[in-house]
CSV table of C-alpha atoms in Angstrom, one decimal:
chain,number,residue,atom,x,y,z
A,1,MET,CA,-0.1,0.0,-0.1
A,2,ALA,CA,1.2,3.6,-0.8
A,3,ALA,CA,2.3,5.6,2.3
A,4,ASN,CA,-0.9,7.9,2.1
A,5,GLY,CA,-3.3,4.6,2.3
A,6,ALA,CA,-3.9,4.5,-1.4
A,7,PRO,CA,-3.8,1.5,-3.4
A,8,GLN,CA,-0.3,0.8,-5.0
A,9,GLU,CA,-0.3,1.0,-8.9
A,10,THR,CA,0.1,-2.5,-10.1
A,11,ASP,CA,0.1,-4.1,-13.6
A,12,GLU,CA,-2.9,-6.2,-12.6
A,13,PHE,CA,-6.4,-4.8,-14.1
A,14,TRP,CA,-9.2,-5.2,-11.7
A,15,ILE,CA,-13.1,-4.2,-12.3
A,16,PHE,CA,-15.6,-3.2,-9.4
A,17,GLY,CA,-19.0,-4.5,-10.3
A,18,TYR,CA,-21.8,-3.0,-7.9
A,19,GLY,CA,-25.0,-4.0,-10.3
A,20,SER,CA,-25.5,-6.6,-12.6
A,21,LEU,CA,-21.5,-7.6,-12.8
A,22,ILE,CA,-22.3,-9.2,-9.3
A,23,TRP,CA,-24.1,-12.0,-10.5
A,24,LYS,CA,-23.2,-11.7,-14.3
A,25,PRO,CA,-19.4,-11.5,-14.1
A,26,PRO,CA,-17.4,-10.4,-17.0
A,27,PRO,CA,-15.1,-13.0,-19.0
A,28,HIS,CA,-11.6,-14.1,-18.2
A,29,TYR,CA,-11.5,-13.3,-14.6
A,30,ASP,CA,-9.4,-15.4,-12.5
A,31,GLN,CA,-10.0,-13.8,-9.1
A,32,ARG,CA,-13.6,-12.8,-7.9
A,33,VAL,CA,-13.2,-10.8,-4.5
A,34,PRO,CA,-16.4,-9.4,-2.3
A,35,GLY,CA,-16.0,-6.3,-0.6
A,36,TRP,CA,-16.9,-2.4,-1.0
A,37,VAL,CA,-16.1,0.8,-1.9
A,38,THR,CA,-16.8,4.4,0.0
A,39,GLY,CA,-17.3,7.7,-1.1
A,40,TYR,CA,-20.7,6.7,-3.3
A,41,VAL,CA,-24.4,6.2,-3.1
A,42,ARG,CA,-25.9,3.4,-5.2
A,43,ARG,CA,-29.4,4.3,-6.9
A,44,PHE,CA,-31.8,3.1,-9.5
A,45,TRP,CA,-31.3,6.4,-11.1
A,46,GLN,CA,-29.9,5.5,-14.6
A,47,ALA,CA,-32.1,4.7,-17.6
A,48,SER,CA,-31.5,1.8,-19.7
A,49,GLN,CA,-32.4,2.1,-23.3
A,50,ASP,CA,-30.2,-1.2,-24.4
A,51,HIS,CA,-30.5,-3.6,-21.6
A,52,ARG,CA,-33.5,-3.8,-19.2
A,53,GLY,CA,-35.6,-1.1,-21.6
A,54,THR,CA,-35.9,0.4,-25.0
A,55,PRO,CA,-35.2,3.9,-26.3
A,56,GLU,CA,-39.1,4.3,-26.7
A,57,ALA,CA,-39.5,3.0,-23.0
A,58,PRO,CA,-36.1,3.1,-20.9
A,59,GLY,CA,-35.8,0.8,-17.9
A,60,ARG,CA,-34.0,1.7,-14.6
A,61,VAL,CA,-30.6,0.3,-13.6
A,62,VAL,CA,-28.3,1.2,-10.9
A,63,THR,CA,-25.4,3.6,-11.0
A,64,LEU,CA,-23.0,5.2,-7.9
A,65,ILE,CA,-23.4,9.1,-7.1
A,66,GLU,CA,-20.7,10.7,-5.2
A,67,ARG,CA,-21.9,10.9,-1.8
A,68,SER,CA,-21.3,14.5,-1.2
A,69,PHE,CA,-23.5,15.3,-4.4
A,70,TRP,CA,-26.2,13.0,-3.4
A,71,ALA,CA,-26.3,14.6,0.4
A,72,SER,CA,-27.2,17.9,-1.6
A,73,LEU,CA,-30.6,16.2,-3.4
A,74,VAL,CA,-33.7,15.4,-2.0
A,75,ASP,CA,-34.2,11.7,-1.7
A,76,ALA,CA,-37.1,10.0,-0.6
A,77,HIS,CA,-34.5,7.1,0.5
A,78,ASP,CA,-32.8,9.5,2.8
A,79,SER,CA,-30.0,7.3,4.0
A,80,ALA,CA,-27.4,5.0,2.5
A,81,PRO,CA,-24.9,2.9,4.1
A,82,GLU,CA,-21.1,4.2,4.0
A,83,LYS,CA,-20.0,0.9,2.3
A,84,VAL,CA,-21.3,0.1,-1.2
A,85,TRP,CA,-20.7,-3.7,-1.5
A,86,GLY,CA,-20.1,-5.3,-4.7
A,87,THR,CA,-17.3,-7.6,-6.1
A,88,ALA,CA,-14.2,-6.8,-7.8
A,89,TYR,CA,-12.6,-9.2,-10.6
A,90,ARG,CA,-9.1,-9.4,-11.6
A,91,ILE,CA,-8.8,-10.2,-15.4
A,92,LYS,CA,-6.1,-12.5,-16.7
A,93,ALA,CA,-3.2,-10.6,-18.4
A,94,ASP,CA,-3.7,-11.6,-21.7
A,95,LYS,CA,-7.2,-11.0,-21.7
A,96,VAL,CA,-7.4,-7.4,-20.7
A,97,ALA,CA,-7.7,-5.6,-23.8
A,98,GLU,CA,-10.6,-8.2,-25.1
A,99,VAL,CA,-12.6,-7.8,-21.5
A,100,LYS,CA,-12.3,-3.8,-22.1
A,101,GLU,CA,-13.7,-3.9,-25.4
A,102,TYR,CA,-16.5,-6.3,-24.0
A,103,LEU,CA,-17.2,-4.0,-21.0
A,104,ASP,CA,-17.4,-0.8,-23.2
A,105,ILE,CA,-20.1,-2.3,-25.1
A,106,ARG,CA,-21.9,-3.8,-22.2
A,107,GLU,CA,-21.6,-0.5,-20.3
A,108,ILE,CA,-21.9,1.9,-23.0
A,109,ASN,CA,-25.2,3.5,-22.3
A,110,GLY,CA,-24.4,6.4,-20.2
A,111,TYR,CA,-21.7,5.0,-18.2
A,112,THR,CA,-17.9,6.3,-18.1
A,113,ILE,CA,-14.6,5.1,-16.5
A,114,HIS,CA,-13.4,5.8,-13.2
A,115,TYR,CA,-11.1,4.3,-10.8
A,116,THR,CA,-11.5,3.8,-7.2
A,117,PRO,CA,-10.1,2.1,-4.2
A,118,PHE,CA,-11.6,-1.4,-3.4
A,119,HIS,CA,-11.6,-2.7,-0.1
A,120,PRO,CA,-11.8,-6.4,0.2
A,121,ALA,CA,-13.9,-7.8,2.7
A,122,ASP,CA,-11.3,-10.4,4.1
A,123,GLY,CA,-9.1,-7.2,5.3
A,124,SER,CA,-6.6,-7.2,2.5
A,125,PRO,CA,-5.0,-4.1,1.3
A,126,PRO,CA,-7.0,-1.7,-1.1
A,127,ILE,CA,-7.1,-2.7,-4.7
A,128,ARG,CA,-7.3,0.3,-7.5
A,129,THR,CA,-10.3,-1.0,-9.5
A,130,LEU,CA,-11.8,0.3,-12.6
A,131,VAL,CA,-15.5,1.2,-12.3
A,132,TYR,CA,-18.4,2.2,-14.6
A,133,ILE,CA,-20.6,5.2,-13.5
A,134,GLY,CA,-23.3,7.0,-15.0
A,135,THR,CA,-22.5,10.4,-13.8
A,136,PRO,CA,-25.1,13.1,-13.1
A,137,ASP,CA,-24.4,14.8,-16.4
A,138,ASN,CA,-25.1,12.1,-18.7
A,139,ASP,CA,-28.1,11.9,-20.5
A,140,GLN,CA,-29.5,8.8,-18.8
A,141,PHE,CA,-29.3,10.0,-15.5
A,142,THR,CA,-32.8,10.6,-13.9
A,143,GLY,CA,-31.9,12.0,-10.6
A,144,PRO,CA,-34.1,11.2,-7.3
A,145,GLN,CA,-37.3,9.2,-7.8
A,146,ASP,CA,-40.6,8.5,-5.8
A,147,PRO,CA,-39.9,5.1,-4.7
A,148,GLN,CA,-43.4,3.8,-5.6
A,149,ALA,CA,-43.5,5.3,-9.0
A,150,LEU,CA,-40.0,3.9,-9.7
A,151,ALA,CA,-41.1,0.5,-8.6
A,152,GLU,CA,-43.8,0.4,-10.6
A,153,HIS,CA,-41.7,1.5,-13.5
A,154,ILE,CA,-39.4,-1.2,-12.8
A,155,TYR,CA,-41.9,-3.4,-12.9
A,156,VAL,CA,-43.5,-2.9,-16.2
A,157,SER,CA,-40.1,-2.2,-18.1
A,158,GLU,CA,-38.3,-4.9,-20.2
A,159,GLY,CA,-35.7,-5.0,-22.5
A,160,PRO,CA,-33.3,-7.1,-24.9
A,161,SER,CA,-31.6,-8.4,-21.6
A,162,GLY,CA,-35.1,-9.3,-20.0
A,163,LEU,CA,-37.4,-8.0,-17.4
A,164,ASN,CA,-36.4,-5.0,-15.4
A,165,ARG,CA,-37.6,-6.5,-12.1
A,166,ASP,CA,-35.5,-9.5,-12.7
A,167,TYR,CA,-32.6,-7.4,-12.6
A,168,LEU,CA,-33.7,-5.7,-9.7
A,169,LEU,CA,-34.4,-8.9,-7.8
A,170,SER,CA,-31.2,-10.4,-8.8
A,171,LEU,CA,-29.3,-7.7,-7.5
A,172,GLU,CA,-30.9,-7.9,-4.1
A,173,LYS,CA,-30.4,-11.6,-3.9
A,174,ALA,CA,-26.8,-11.1,-5.0
A,175,LEU,CA,-25.9,-8.3,-2.4
A,176,ASN,CA,-27.4,-10.3,0.4
A,177,GLU,CA,-25.2,-13.3,-0.5
A,178,LEU,CA,-22.2,-11.5,0.0
A,179,SER,CA,-22.1,-11.0,3.4
A,180,PRO,CA,-24.5,-10.5,6.5
A,181,GLU,CA,-24.0,-6.7,6.1
A,182,SER,CA,-23.9,-6.0,2.8
A,183,GLY,CA,-27.8,-5.5,1.7
A,184,ASP,CA,-28.7,-2.1,0.5
A,185,ALA,CA,-31.8,-0.6,1.8
A,186,HIS,CA,-32.6,1.3,-1.5
A,187,VAL,CA,-32.5,-1.8,-3.3
A,188,THR,CA,-34.5,-3.8,-0.6
A,189,ASP,CA,-37.2,-1.3,-0.5
A,190,LEU,CA,-37.7,-1.3,-4.1
A,191,SER,CA,-37.8,-5.1,-4.2
A,192,ASN,CA,-40.2,-5.4,-1.3
A,193,ARG,CA,-42.5,-3.0,-3.6
A,194,VAL,CA,-42.4,-4.7,-6.7
A,195,ARG,CA,-43.1,-8.1,-4.8
A,196,GLU,CA,-46.2,-6.4,-3.6
A,197,ILE,CA,-47.2,-5.6,-6.9
A,198,GLU,CA,-46.8,-8.8,-8.2
A,199,ARG,CA,-48.7,-10.2,-5.4
A,200,LYS,CA,-51.8,-7.7,-6.0
A,201,ARG,CA,-51.6,-8.6,-9.8
A,202,ARG,CA,-51.5,-12.3,-9.0
A,203,GLU,CA,-54.4,-12.0,-6.7
A,204,GLY,CA,-56.5,-9.8,-8.9
A,205,GLU,CA,-56.4,-6.4,-6.8
A,206,LEU,CA,-54.0,-4.7,-9.4
A,207,ALA,CA,-54.1,-4.0,-13.3
A,208,VAL,CA,-50.7,-3.3,-14.2
A,209,GLU,CA,-52.2,-1.3,-17.2
A,210,GLY,CA,-53.5,1.1,-14.8
A,211,PHE,CA,-50.2,2.3,-13.7
A,212,GLU,CA,-50.5,6.2,-14.6
A,213,HIS,CA,-47.4,7.7,-12.9
A,214,LEU,CA,-44.3,6.2,-14.7
A,215,VAL,CA,-41.1,8.2,-13.6
A,216,SER,CA,-39.8,10.9,-16.0
A,217,HIS,CA,-36.7,10.3,-17.8
A,218,GLU,CA,-35.3,13.5,-17.3
A,219,PHE,CA,-33.0,14.8,-14.4
A,220,ARG,CA,-33.6,18.7,-14.0
A,221,ARG,CA,-31.5,20.6,-11.5
A,222,VAL,CA,-33.1,23.4,-9.7
A,223,SER,CA,-32.0,26.1,-7.6
A,224,SER,CA,-34.4,25.7,-4.4
A,225,VAL,CA,-34.9,22.7,-2.3
A,226,ASP,CA,-38.6,22.9,-2.4
A,227,GLU,CA,-38.7,23.1,-6.1
A,228,GLN,CA,-36.1,20.5,-6.2
A,229,GLU,CA,-38.4,17.9,-4.0
A,230,GLU,CA,-41.4,18.7,-6.5
A,231,THR,CA,-39.7,18.6,-9.8
A,232,GLU,CA,-37.5,15.4,-9.2
A,233,LYS,CA,-40.2,13.2,-7.9
A,234,ALA,CA,-42.6,14.0,-10.7
């Protein structure tokens, strides 16, 4: 480890997965390590036009938001764990270029490349990892959403990679399997809402076609907190 506590630069290539990469790993990895990063909050605030939705009806997938920026927003889920759990993968040296190309295609819809220290759950020294993040300035970023409207949107969305709700429920399951403390309340709350929608639909209490308030695909920054709360939860 470097003297300042930061991970040392190495020739190894590691990638951090905090969404579907947890249960759908990249090819050609030779180590998979559970652990976490800090300084971020995981939220279903990224529109998906290419995997869990379509250009006409985008689904929702997770991105990471810098905690300092998230703290300036009005979020109905007003708390978040200090640790964002996920998995880090070490890619075989002779396959790095191939995997980078694969990931650039898989994560291209609004995500950009960043690097962050990853803390292995076993207490090993931090690892410098590449991570794909949909930052607030990308046009697929939605910003804060009303949880019930977001759950309904996820429930009805579908894309080339499958049902949006399967992505949500798979993420919840994958996180819970990493560690006793690796759950994410935002993900769990949305999952519970989706399960309740499914229960009501199955028992004839709800017609999905009756959903009238699917969430906006646009994130609008506003100057006052009161206006922000009104516009971002539309």
